[in-house]
Coordinates of C-alpha atoms in Angstrom, one line a residue:
X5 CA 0.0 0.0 0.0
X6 CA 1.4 3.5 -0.9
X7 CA 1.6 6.2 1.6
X8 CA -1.5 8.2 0.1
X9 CA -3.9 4.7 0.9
X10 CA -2.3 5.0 3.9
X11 CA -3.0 8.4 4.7
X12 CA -6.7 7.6 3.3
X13 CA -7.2 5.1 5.5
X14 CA -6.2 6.5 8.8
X15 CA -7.9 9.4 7.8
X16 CA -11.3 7.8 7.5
X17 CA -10.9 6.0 10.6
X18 CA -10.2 9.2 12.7
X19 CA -13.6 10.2 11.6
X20 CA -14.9 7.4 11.9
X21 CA -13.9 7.4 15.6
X22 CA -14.9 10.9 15.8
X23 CA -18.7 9.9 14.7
X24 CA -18.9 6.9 17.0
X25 CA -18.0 9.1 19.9
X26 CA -20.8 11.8 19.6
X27 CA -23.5 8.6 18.7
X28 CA -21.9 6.7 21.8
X29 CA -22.5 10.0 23.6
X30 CA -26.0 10.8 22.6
X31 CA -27.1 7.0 23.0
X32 CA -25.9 6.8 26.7
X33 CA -27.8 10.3 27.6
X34 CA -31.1 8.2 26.2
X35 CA -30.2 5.0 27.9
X36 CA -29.7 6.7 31.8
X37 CA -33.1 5.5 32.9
X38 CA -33.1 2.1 30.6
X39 CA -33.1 -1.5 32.3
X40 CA -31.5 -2.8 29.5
X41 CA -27.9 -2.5 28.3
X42 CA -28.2 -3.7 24.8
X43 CA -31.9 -1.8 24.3
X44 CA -32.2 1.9 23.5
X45 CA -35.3 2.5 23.1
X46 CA -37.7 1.6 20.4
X47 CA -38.2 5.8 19.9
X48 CA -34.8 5.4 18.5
X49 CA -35.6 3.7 15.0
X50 CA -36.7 7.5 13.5
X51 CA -32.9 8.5 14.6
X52 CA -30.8 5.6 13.7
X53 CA -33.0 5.7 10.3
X54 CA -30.7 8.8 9.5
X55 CA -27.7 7.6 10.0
X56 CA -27.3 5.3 6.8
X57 CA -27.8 5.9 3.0
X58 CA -31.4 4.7 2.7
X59 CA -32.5 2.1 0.2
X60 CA -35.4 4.3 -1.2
X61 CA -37.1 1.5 -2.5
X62 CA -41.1 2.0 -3.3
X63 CA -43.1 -1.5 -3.6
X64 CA -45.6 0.0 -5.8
X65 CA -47.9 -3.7 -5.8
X66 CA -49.2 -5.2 -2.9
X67 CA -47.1 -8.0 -3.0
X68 CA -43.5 -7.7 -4.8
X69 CA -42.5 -9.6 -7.7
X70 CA -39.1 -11.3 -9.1
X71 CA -37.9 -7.3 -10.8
X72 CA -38.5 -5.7 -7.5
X73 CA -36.8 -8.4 -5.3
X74 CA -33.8 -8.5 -7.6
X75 CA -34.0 -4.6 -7.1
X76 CA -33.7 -4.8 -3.2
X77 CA -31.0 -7.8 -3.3
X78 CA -28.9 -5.2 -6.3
X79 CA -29.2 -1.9 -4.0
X80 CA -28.2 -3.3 -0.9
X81 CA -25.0 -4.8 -2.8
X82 CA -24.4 -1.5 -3.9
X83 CA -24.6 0.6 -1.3
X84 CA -21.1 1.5 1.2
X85 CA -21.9 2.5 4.2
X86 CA -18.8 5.1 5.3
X87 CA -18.0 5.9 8.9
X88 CA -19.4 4.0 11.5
X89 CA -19.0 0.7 9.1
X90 CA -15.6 1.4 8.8
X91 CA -15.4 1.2 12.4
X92 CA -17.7 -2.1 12.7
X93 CA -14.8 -3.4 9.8
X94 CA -12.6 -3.9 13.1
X95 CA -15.3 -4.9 15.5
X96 CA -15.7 -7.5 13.5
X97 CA -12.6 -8.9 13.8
X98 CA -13.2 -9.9 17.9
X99 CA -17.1 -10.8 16.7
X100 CA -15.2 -13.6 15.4
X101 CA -13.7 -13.9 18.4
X102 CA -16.6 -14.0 20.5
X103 CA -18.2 -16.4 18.1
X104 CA -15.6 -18.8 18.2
X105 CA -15.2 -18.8 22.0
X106 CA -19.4 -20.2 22.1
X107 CA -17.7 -23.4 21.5
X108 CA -15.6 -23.4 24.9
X109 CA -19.0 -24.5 27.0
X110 CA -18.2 -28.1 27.2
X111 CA -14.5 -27.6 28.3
X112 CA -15.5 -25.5 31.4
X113 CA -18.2 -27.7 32.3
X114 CA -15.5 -30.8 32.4
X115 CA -13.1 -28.6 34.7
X116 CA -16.7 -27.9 37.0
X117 CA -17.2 -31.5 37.0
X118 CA -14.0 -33.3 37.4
X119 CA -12.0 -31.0 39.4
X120 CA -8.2 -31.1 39.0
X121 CA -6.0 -32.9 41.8
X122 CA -2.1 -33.0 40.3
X123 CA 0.1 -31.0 41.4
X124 CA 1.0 -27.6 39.8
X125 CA 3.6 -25.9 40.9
X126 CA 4.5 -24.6 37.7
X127 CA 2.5 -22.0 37.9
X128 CA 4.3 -18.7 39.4
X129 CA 1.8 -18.0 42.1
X130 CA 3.5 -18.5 45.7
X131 CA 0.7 -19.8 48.6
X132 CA 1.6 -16.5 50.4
X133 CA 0.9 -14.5 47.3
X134 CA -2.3 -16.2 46.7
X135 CA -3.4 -16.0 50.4
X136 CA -3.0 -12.5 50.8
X137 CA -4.8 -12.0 47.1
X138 CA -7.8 -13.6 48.6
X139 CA -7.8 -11.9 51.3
X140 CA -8.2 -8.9 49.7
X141 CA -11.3 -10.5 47.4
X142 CA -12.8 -11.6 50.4
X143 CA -12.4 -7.9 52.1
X144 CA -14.9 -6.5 49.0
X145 CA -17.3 -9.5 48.4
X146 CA -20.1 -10.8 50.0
X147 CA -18.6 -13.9 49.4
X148 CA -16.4 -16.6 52.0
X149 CA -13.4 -16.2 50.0
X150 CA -10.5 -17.8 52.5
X151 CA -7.6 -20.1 51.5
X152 CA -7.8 -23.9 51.5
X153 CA -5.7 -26.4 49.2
X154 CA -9.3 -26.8 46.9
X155 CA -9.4 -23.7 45.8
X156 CA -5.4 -23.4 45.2
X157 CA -5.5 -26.7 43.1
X158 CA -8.3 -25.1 40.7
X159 CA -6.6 -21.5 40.5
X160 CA -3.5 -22.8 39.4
X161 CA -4.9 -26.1 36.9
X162 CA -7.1 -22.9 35.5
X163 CA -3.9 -20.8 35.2
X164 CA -2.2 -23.5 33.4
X165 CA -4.5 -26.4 31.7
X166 CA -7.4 -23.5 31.0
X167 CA -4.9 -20.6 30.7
X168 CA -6.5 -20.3 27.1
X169 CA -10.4 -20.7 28.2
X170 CA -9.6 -17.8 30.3
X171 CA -8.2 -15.7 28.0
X172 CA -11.5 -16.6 25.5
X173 CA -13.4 -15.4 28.6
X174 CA -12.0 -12.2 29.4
X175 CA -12.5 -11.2 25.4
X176 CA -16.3 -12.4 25.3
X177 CA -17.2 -10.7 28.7
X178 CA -16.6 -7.4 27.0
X179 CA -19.5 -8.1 25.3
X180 CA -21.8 -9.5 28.4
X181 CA -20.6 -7.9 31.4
X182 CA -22.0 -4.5 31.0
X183 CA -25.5 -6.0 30.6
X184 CA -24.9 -8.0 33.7
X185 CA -23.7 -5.5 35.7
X186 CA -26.8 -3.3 34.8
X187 CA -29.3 -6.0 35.7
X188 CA -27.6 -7.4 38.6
X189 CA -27.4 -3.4 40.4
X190 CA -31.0 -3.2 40.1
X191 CA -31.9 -6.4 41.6
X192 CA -29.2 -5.2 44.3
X193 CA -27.2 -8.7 43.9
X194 CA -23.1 -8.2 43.7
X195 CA -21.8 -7.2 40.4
X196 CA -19.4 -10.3 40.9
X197 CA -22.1 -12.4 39.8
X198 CA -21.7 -11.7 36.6
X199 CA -18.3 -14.6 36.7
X200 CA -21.1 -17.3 37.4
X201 CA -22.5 -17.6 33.6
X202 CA -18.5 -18.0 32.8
X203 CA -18.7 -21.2 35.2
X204 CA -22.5 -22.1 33.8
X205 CA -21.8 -21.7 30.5
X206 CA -18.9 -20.0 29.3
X207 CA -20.8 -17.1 28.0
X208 CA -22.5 -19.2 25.1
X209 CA -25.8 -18.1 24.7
X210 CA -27.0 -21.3 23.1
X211 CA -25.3 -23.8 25.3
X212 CA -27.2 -26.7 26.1
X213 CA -26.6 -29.3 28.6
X214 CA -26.5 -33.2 28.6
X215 CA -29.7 -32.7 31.0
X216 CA -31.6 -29.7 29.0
X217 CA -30.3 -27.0 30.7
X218 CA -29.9 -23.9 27.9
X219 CA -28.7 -20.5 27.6
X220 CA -25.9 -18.0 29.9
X221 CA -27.7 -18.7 32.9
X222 CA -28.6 -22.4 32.2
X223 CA -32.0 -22.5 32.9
X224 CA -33.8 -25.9 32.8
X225 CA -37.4 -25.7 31.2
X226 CA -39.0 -25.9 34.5
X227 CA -37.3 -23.1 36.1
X228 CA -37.0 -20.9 32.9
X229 CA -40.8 -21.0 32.9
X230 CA -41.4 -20.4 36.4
X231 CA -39.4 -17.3 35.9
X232 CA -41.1 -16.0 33.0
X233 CA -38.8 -17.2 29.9
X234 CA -41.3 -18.8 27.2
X235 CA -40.4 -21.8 24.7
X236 CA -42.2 -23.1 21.6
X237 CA -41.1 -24.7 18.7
X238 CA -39.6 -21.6 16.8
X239 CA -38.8 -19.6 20.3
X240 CA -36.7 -20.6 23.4
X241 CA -36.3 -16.9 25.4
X242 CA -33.6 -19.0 27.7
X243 CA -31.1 -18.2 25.2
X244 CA -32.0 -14.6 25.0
X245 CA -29.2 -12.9 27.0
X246 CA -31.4 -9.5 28.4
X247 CA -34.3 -12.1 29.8
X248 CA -32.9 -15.3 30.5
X249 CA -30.2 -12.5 32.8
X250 CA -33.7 -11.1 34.2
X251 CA -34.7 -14.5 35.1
X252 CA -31.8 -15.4 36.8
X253 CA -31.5 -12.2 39.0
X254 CA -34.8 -13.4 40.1
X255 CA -34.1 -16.5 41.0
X256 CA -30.8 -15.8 42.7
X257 CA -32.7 -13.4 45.1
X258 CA -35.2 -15.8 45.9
X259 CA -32.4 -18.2 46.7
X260 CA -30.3 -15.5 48.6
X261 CA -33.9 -14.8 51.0
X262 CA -33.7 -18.5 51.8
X263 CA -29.9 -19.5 52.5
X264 CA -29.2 -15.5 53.6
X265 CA -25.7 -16.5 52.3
X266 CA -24.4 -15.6 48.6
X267 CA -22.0 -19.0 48.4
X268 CA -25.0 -21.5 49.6
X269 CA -26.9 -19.4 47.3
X270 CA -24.7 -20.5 44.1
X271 CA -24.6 -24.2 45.4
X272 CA -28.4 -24.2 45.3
X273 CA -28.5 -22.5 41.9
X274 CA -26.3 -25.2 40.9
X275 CA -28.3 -28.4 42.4
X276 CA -31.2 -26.5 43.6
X277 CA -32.5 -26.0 47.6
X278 CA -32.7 -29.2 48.4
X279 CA -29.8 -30.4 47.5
X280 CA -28.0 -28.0 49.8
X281 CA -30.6 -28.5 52.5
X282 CA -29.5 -32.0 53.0
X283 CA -26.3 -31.5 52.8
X284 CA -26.8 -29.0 55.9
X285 CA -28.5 -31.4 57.2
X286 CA -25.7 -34.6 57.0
X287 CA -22.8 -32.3 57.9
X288 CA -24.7 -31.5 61.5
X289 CA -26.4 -27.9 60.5
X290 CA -22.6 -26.3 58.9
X291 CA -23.9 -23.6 57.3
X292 CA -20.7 -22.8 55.3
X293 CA -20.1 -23.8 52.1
X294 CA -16.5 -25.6 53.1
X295 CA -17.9 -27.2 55.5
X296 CA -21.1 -29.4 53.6
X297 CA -19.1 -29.2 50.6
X298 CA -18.1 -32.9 50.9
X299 CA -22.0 -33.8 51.2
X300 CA -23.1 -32.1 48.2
X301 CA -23.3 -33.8 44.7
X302 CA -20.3 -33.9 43.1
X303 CA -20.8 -31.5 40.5
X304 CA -21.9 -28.8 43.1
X305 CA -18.6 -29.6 44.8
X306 CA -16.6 -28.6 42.0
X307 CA -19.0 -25.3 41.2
X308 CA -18.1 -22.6 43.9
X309 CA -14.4 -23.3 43.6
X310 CA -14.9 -22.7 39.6
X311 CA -16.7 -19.4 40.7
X312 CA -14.0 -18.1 42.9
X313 CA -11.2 -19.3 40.4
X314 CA -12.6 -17.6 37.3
X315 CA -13.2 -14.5 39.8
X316 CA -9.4 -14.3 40.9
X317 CA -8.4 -14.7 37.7
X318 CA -10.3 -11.9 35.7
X319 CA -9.1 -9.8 39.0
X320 CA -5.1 -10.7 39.1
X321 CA -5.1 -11.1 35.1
X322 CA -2.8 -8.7 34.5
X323 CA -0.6 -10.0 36.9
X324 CA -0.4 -13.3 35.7
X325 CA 0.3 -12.3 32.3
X326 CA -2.7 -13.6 30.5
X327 CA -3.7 -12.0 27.0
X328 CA -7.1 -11.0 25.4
X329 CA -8.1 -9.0 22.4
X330 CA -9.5 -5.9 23.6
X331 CA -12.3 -3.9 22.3
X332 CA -12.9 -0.7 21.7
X333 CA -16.2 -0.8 22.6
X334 CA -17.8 -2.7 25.4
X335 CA -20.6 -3.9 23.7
X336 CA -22.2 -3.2 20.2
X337 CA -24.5 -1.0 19.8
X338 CA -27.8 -2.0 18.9
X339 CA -31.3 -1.2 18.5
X340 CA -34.6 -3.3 17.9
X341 CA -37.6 -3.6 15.1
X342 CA -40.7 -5.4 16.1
X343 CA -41.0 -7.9 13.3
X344 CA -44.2 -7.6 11.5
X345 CA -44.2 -10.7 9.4
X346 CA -42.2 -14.4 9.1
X347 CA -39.0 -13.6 7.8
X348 CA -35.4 -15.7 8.3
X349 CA -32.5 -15.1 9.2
X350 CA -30.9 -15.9 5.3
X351 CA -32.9 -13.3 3.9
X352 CA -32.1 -10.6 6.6
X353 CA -28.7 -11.3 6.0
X354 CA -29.3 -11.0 2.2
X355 CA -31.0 -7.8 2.0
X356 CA -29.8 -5.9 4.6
X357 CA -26.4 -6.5 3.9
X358 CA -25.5 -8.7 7.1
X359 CA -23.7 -11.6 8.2
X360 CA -25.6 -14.3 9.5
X361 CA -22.8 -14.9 12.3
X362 CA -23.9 -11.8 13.1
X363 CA -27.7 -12.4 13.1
X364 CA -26.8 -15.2 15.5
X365 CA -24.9 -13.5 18.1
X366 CA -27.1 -10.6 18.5
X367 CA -30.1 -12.6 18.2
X368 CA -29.8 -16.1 19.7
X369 CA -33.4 -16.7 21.2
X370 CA -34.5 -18.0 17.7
X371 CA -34.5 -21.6 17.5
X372 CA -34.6 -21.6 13.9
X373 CA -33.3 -18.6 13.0
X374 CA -36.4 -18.0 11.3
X375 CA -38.6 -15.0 13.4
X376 CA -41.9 -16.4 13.0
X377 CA -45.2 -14.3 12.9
X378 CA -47.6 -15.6 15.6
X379 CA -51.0 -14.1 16.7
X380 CA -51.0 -12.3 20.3
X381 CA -47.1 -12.5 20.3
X382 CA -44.5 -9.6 19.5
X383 CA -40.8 -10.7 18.6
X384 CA -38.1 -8.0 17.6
X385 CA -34.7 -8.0 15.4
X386 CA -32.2 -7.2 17.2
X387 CA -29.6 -5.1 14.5
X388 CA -26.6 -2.8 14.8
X389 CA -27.5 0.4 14.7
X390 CA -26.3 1.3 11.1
X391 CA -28.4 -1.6 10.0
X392 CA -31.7 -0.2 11.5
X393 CA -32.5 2.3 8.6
X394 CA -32.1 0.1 5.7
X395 CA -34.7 -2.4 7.2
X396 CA -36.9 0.4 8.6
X397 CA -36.7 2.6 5.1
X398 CA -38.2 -0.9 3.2
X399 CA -39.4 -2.5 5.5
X400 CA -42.5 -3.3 3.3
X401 CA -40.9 -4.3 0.4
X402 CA -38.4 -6.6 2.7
X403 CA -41.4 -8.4 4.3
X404 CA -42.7 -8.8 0.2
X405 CA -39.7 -10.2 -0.6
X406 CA -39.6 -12.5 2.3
X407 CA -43.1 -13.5 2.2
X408 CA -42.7 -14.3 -1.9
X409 CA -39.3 -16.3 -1.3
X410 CA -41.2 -19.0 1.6
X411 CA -44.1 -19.6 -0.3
X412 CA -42.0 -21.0 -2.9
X413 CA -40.5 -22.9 -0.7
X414 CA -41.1 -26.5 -1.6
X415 CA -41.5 -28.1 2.2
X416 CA -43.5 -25.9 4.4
X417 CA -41.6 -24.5 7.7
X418 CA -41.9 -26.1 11.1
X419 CA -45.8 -25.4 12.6
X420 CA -45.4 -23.3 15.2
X421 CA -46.3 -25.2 18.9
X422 CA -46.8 -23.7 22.0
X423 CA -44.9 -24.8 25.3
X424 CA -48.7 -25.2 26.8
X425 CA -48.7 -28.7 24.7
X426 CA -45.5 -29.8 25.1
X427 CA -44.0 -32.7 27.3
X428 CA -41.3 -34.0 28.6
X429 CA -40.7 -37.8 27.9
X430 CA -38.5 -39.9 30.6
X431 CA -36.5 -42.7 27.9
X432 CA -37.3 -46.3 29.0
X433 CA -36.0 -49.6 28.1
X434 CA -36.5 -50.8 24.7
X435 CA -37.4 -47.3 23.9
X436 CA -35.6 -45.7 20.5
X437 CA -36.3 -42.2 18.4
X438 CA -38.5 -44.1 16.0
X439 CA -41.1 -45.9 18.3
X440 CA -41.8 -42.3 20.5
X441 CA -41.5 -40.3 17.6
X442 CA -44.4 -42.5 15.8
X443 CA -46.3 -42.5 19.7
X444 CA -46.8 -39.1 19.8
X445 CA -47.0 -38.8 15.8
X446 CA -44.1 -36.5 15.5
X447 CA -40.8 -37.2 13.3
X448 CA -37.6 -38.4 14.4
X449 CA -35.6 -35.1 12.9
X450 CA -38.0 -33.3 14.9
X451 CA -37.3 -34.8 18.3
X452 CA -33.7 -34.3 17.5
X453 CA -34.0 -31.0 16.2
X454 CA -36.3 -29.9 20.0
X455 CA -33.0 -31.8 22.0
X456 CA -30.3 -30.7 20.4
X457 CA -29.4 -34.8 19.5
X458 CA -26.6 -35.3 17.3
X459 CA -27.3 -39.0 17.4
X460 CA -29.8 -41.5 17.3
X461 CA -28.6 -42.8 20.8
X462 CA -30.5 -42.5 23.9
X463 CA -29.9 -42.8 27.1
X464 CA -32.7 -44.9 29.9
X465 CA -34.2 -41.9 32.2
X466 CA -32.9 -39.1 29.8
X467 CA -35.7 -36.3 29.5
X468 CA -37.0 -35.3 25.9
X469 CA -39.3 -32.7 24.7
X470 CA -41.5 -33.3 22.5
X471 CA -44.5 -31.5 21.0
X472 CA -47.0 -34.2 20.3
X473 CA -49.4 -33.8 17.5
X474 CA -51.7 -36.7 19.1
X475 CA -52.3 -38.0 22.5
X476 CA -50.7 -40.8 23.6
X477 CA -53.1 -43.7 24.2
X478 CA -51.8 -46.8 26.2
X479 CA -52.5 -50.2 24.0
X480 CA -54.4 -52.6 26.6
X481 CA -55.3 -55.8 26.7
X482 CA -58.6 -57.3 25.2
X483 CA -60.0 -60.6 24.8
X484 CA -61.5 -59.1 21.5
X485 CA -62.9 -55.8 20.1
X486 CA -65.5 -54.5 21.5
X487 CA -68.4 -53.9 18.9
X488 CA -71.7 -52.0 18.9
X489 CA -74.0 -51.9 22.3
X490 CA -77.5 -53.6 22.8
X491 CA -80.6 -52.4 24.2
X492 CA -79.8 -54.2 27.3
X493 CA -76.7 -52.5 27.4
X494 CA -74.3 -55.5 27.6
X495 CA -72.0 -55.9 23.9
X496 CA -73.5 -57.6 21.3
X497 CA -70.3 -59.1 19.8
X498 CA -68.1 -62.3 21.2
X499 CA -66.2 -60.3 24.2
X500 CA -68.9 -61.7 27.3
X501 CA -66.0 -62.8 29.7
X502 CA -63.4 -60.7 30.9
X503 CA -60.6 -62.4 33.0
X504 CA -60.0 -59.9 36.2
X505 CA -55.8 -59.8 36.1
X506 CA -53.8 -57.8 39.0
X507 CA -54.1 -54.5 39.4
X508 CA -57.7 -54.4 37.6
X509 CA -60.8 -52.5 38.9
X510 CA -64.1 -52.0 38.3
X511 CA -63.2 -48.6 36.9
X512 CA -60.0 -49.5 34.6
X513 CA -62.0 -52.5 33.3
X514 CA -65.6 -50.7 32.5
X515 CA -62.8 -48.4 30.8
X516 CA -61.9 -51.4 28.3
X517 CA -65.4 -52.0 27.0
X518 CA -67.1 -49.4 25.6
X519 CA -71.2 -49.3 27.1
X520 CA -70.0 -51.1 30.1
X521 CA -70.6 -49.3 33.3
X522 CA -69.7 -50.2 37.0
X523 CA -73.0 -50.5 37.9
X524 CA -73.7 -52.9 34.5
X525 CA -70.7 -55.2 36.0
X526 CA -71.9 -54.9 39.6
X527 CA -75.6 -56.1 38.4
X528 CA -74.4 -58.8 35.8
X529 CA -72.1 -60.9 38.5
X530 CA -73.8 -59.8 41.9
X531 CA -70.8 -57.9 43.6
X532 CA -71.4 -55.3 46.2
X533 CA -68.3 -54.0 46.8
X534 CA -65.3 -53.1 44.6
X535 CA -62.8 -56.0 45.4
X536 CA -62.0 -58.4 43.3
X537 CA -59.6 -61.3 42.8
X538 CA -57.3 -62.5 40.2
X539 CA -58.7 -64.3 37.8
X540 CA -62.3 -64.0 38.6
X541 CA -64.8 -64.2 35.4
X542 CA -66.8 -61.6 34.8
X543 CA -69.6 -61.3 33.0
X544 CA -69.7 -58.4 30.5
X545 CA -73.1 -58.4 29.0
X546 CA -76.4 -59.3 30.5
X547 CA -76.4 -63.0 29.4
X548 CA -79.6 -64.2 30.6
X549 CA -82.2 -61.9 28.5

């Protein structure tokens, strides 16, 4: 590159810099009284409308056709958005980053789960150092923070074997922290929190668990619901970071008003009240952590160590040398559109001139990544600012475009279910994907696609969730179809004996044959009360008349 380029170049990103800093400025005055770090304000679509080269496109039909789609798909390659875009050129660069890093979920939960015990005295941390370093954690935390071997043994097998996790971590939370932080203040829970979705899920949105658990906060279905975070077959708000981090303030202070203690708190978070209760209970009534740690499960064991680990290290990271990309901004900048009509996440990226990586990271709620349109429901986009006026300036013609493209489509998208009719399925023996997939009259690529299976393996008492498109109904046992009822109200066909077998009632076998009451089996065989023994004959019609 000659030295004019050169000089171009820096010259456009001073001004680019320049711009960012007055919109930065003017976005934080309008986001003083907001609850949510990555939402200004819906108001703001008018403003962030000026700050790109519009499309200009008029849809002058009611519904657009092939010359007017090509039209938005040829504009939006031709337009250049200067300035801020320039900027967003080098964001990009650690949006990579914090893409990549989403894969790093399964190797922290490994480290929470099995706990290294060698020896590492490679590490350059002396026991007095480290002692006095806690010390001073513990001075400003609500947390027990006090030396024991445990602890020193994670520190240092983080500083070494995860020494590159961490470093991932520190890069990503530039991204989640300040949203964190924001929610976490106005719940009044310690800002230090904010280290536990590191340990839960390192700071992978769509993480998912061997046990169903999803999202930064790991929330299992049960919980995520009692807290407000809806799921159906398009939408799972557990992996949206702003309200599955709502949720889990929520449920931290509820745990917090029951253990008055922040680490017991974490260990119920982890394994849930009871499980800490007990352990209270076998250890003699300890209250502290250390002191039932050895009577919780053995995951739990490993989780508040984790916690305090990843804490000293993003504290004393400088000191210990470790590395990160750093970004100039703490979070992106971003504003919302409530989404009108069905639209995916390939076509946004088409016409408004947007990765899909992108799409992903800023909106990871979407199962999918199709935003689907559903009666009594609102779902937004979730866009960088200089993205919000193209869609807002053709927003009509976009949702033309979109609609055109999937009705071509030659298999129709996923129906839309509701979490009201879902269930959860415990696996059995001699149970595989094919026999409860035709049960409940549902695909196997469904029930893979709902549990995040990679395989066709399962696993006796693993949970499933499935969305049944027809009720299950148990085969029983028969001595032959019933058929149509007489006027005496017995059957008229050849099922007139029915062989009582354990665990059968009155109830469960007037159930088996249809025009058969209790009081028609009472009358036919003479009983009075409602006991009857194993292989009794029963009468099932009125075989006299």
């Amino acid at each position: 590159m000659n030295q004019k380029c050169k000089t171009a170049v820096w010259a456009a990103l001073l001004f680019s810099t320049f711009l960012f800093a007055q919109e930065k400025d003017s976005i934080t005055s309008k986001q003083a009284n907001s609850t949510e770090v990555l939402i200004p304000s819906e108001e703001n679509d008018s403003s962030a409308t000026n700050q790109v080269q519009p499309l200009n496109l008029k849809a002058e039909q009611n519904s657009i056709d092939g010359q007017v789609a090509g039209e938005v798909l040829s504009l939006s390659d031709k337009v250049h958005l200067q300035d801020l875009e320039e900027a967003r050129k080098y964001d990009s660069l650690w949006l990579r980053e914090l893409h990549e890093s989403a894969q790093l979920f399964s190797e922290m939960l490994l480290e929470v789960q099995n706990p290294a015990a060698e020896n590492l005295e490679v590490v350059d941390l002396p026991t007095d150092t480290l002692k006095a370093r806690l010390a001073l954690l513990d001075e400003k935390t609500p947390f027990n923070i006090s030396y024991n071997s445990s602890l020193e043994s994670v520190i240092k097998s983080f500083l070494v074997r995860k020494k590159d996790l961490m470093q991932r971590m520190l890069t990503a939370s530039q991204f989640y922290f300040p949203l964190f932080e924001q929610e976490l203040d106005n719940h009044d829970i310690p800002l230090e929190i904010k280290y536990l979705a590191i340990v839960e899920s390192a700071l992978n949105p769509r993480a998912r668990s061997r046990v169903g658990a999803k999202g930064l906060w790991q929330f299992m279905y049960g919980t995520g619901k009692m807290y407000g975070l809806d799921v159906s077959s398009y939408v799972d708000e557990r992996n949206d970071p702003i309200y599955a981090t709502k949720a889990a303030c929520k449920y931290l202070s509820k745990l917090y008003e029951i253990f008055n203690d922040w680490d017991l708190a974490l260990a119920a978070y982890n394994s849930g009240p009871g499980n800490v209760n007990k352990a209270i209970r076998r250890s003699g009534g300890y209250k502290n952590y250390w002191n039932i740690r050895r009577n919780l499960p053995r995951e739990t064991a490993g989780y508040l160590p984790a916690f305090l680990a990843t804490m000293y290290i993003f504290e004393y990271a400088e000191e210990h040398g470790l590395q990160y990309k750093k970004a100039e901004r703490p979070y992106f900048e971003t504003d919302t559109i409530h989404v009108k009509n069905m639209i995916t996440f390939d076509q946004i990226a088409k016409l408004v001139d947007i990765s899909k990586e992108e799409l992903e990271m800023l909106n990871p709620a979407y199962k999918l990544n199709i935003i689907p349109k559903i009666k009594g429901k609102t779902y937004v986009l979730r866009l960088p600012i200089t993205k919000i006026g193209k869609f807002v300036n053709n927003e009509e013609a976009i949702y033309a475009y979109a609609k055109k493209e999937l009705d071509s489509l030659e298999k129709p998208l996923p129906r839309y279910v509701e979490t009201k009719n879902q269930i959860r399925y415990k696996v059995r023996s001699g149970d595989y994907l094919g026999k409860i997939a035709e049960r409940y009259g549902v695909g196997v690529s469904q029930i893979k696609r709902w549990n995040g299976l990679r395989s066709n393996n399962l696993r006796i008492g693993q949970r499933l969730t499935i969305f049944p498109r027809k009720p299950y109904i148990p085969k029983t046992a028969t001595t032959s179809k019933p058929s149509k009822k007489s006027p005496s109200g017995a059957l008229a066909g050849d099922a007139k004996i029915h062989t009582v077998q354990e665990g059968d009632s009155l109830w469960t076998i007037s159930r088996k044959y249809p025009g058969v009451t209790i009081e028609d089996l009472r009358k036919w065989n003479g009983l009075s009360g409602n006991n009857l023994k194993p292989g009794t004959k029963l009468k099932l019609c009125d075989c006299s008349s």
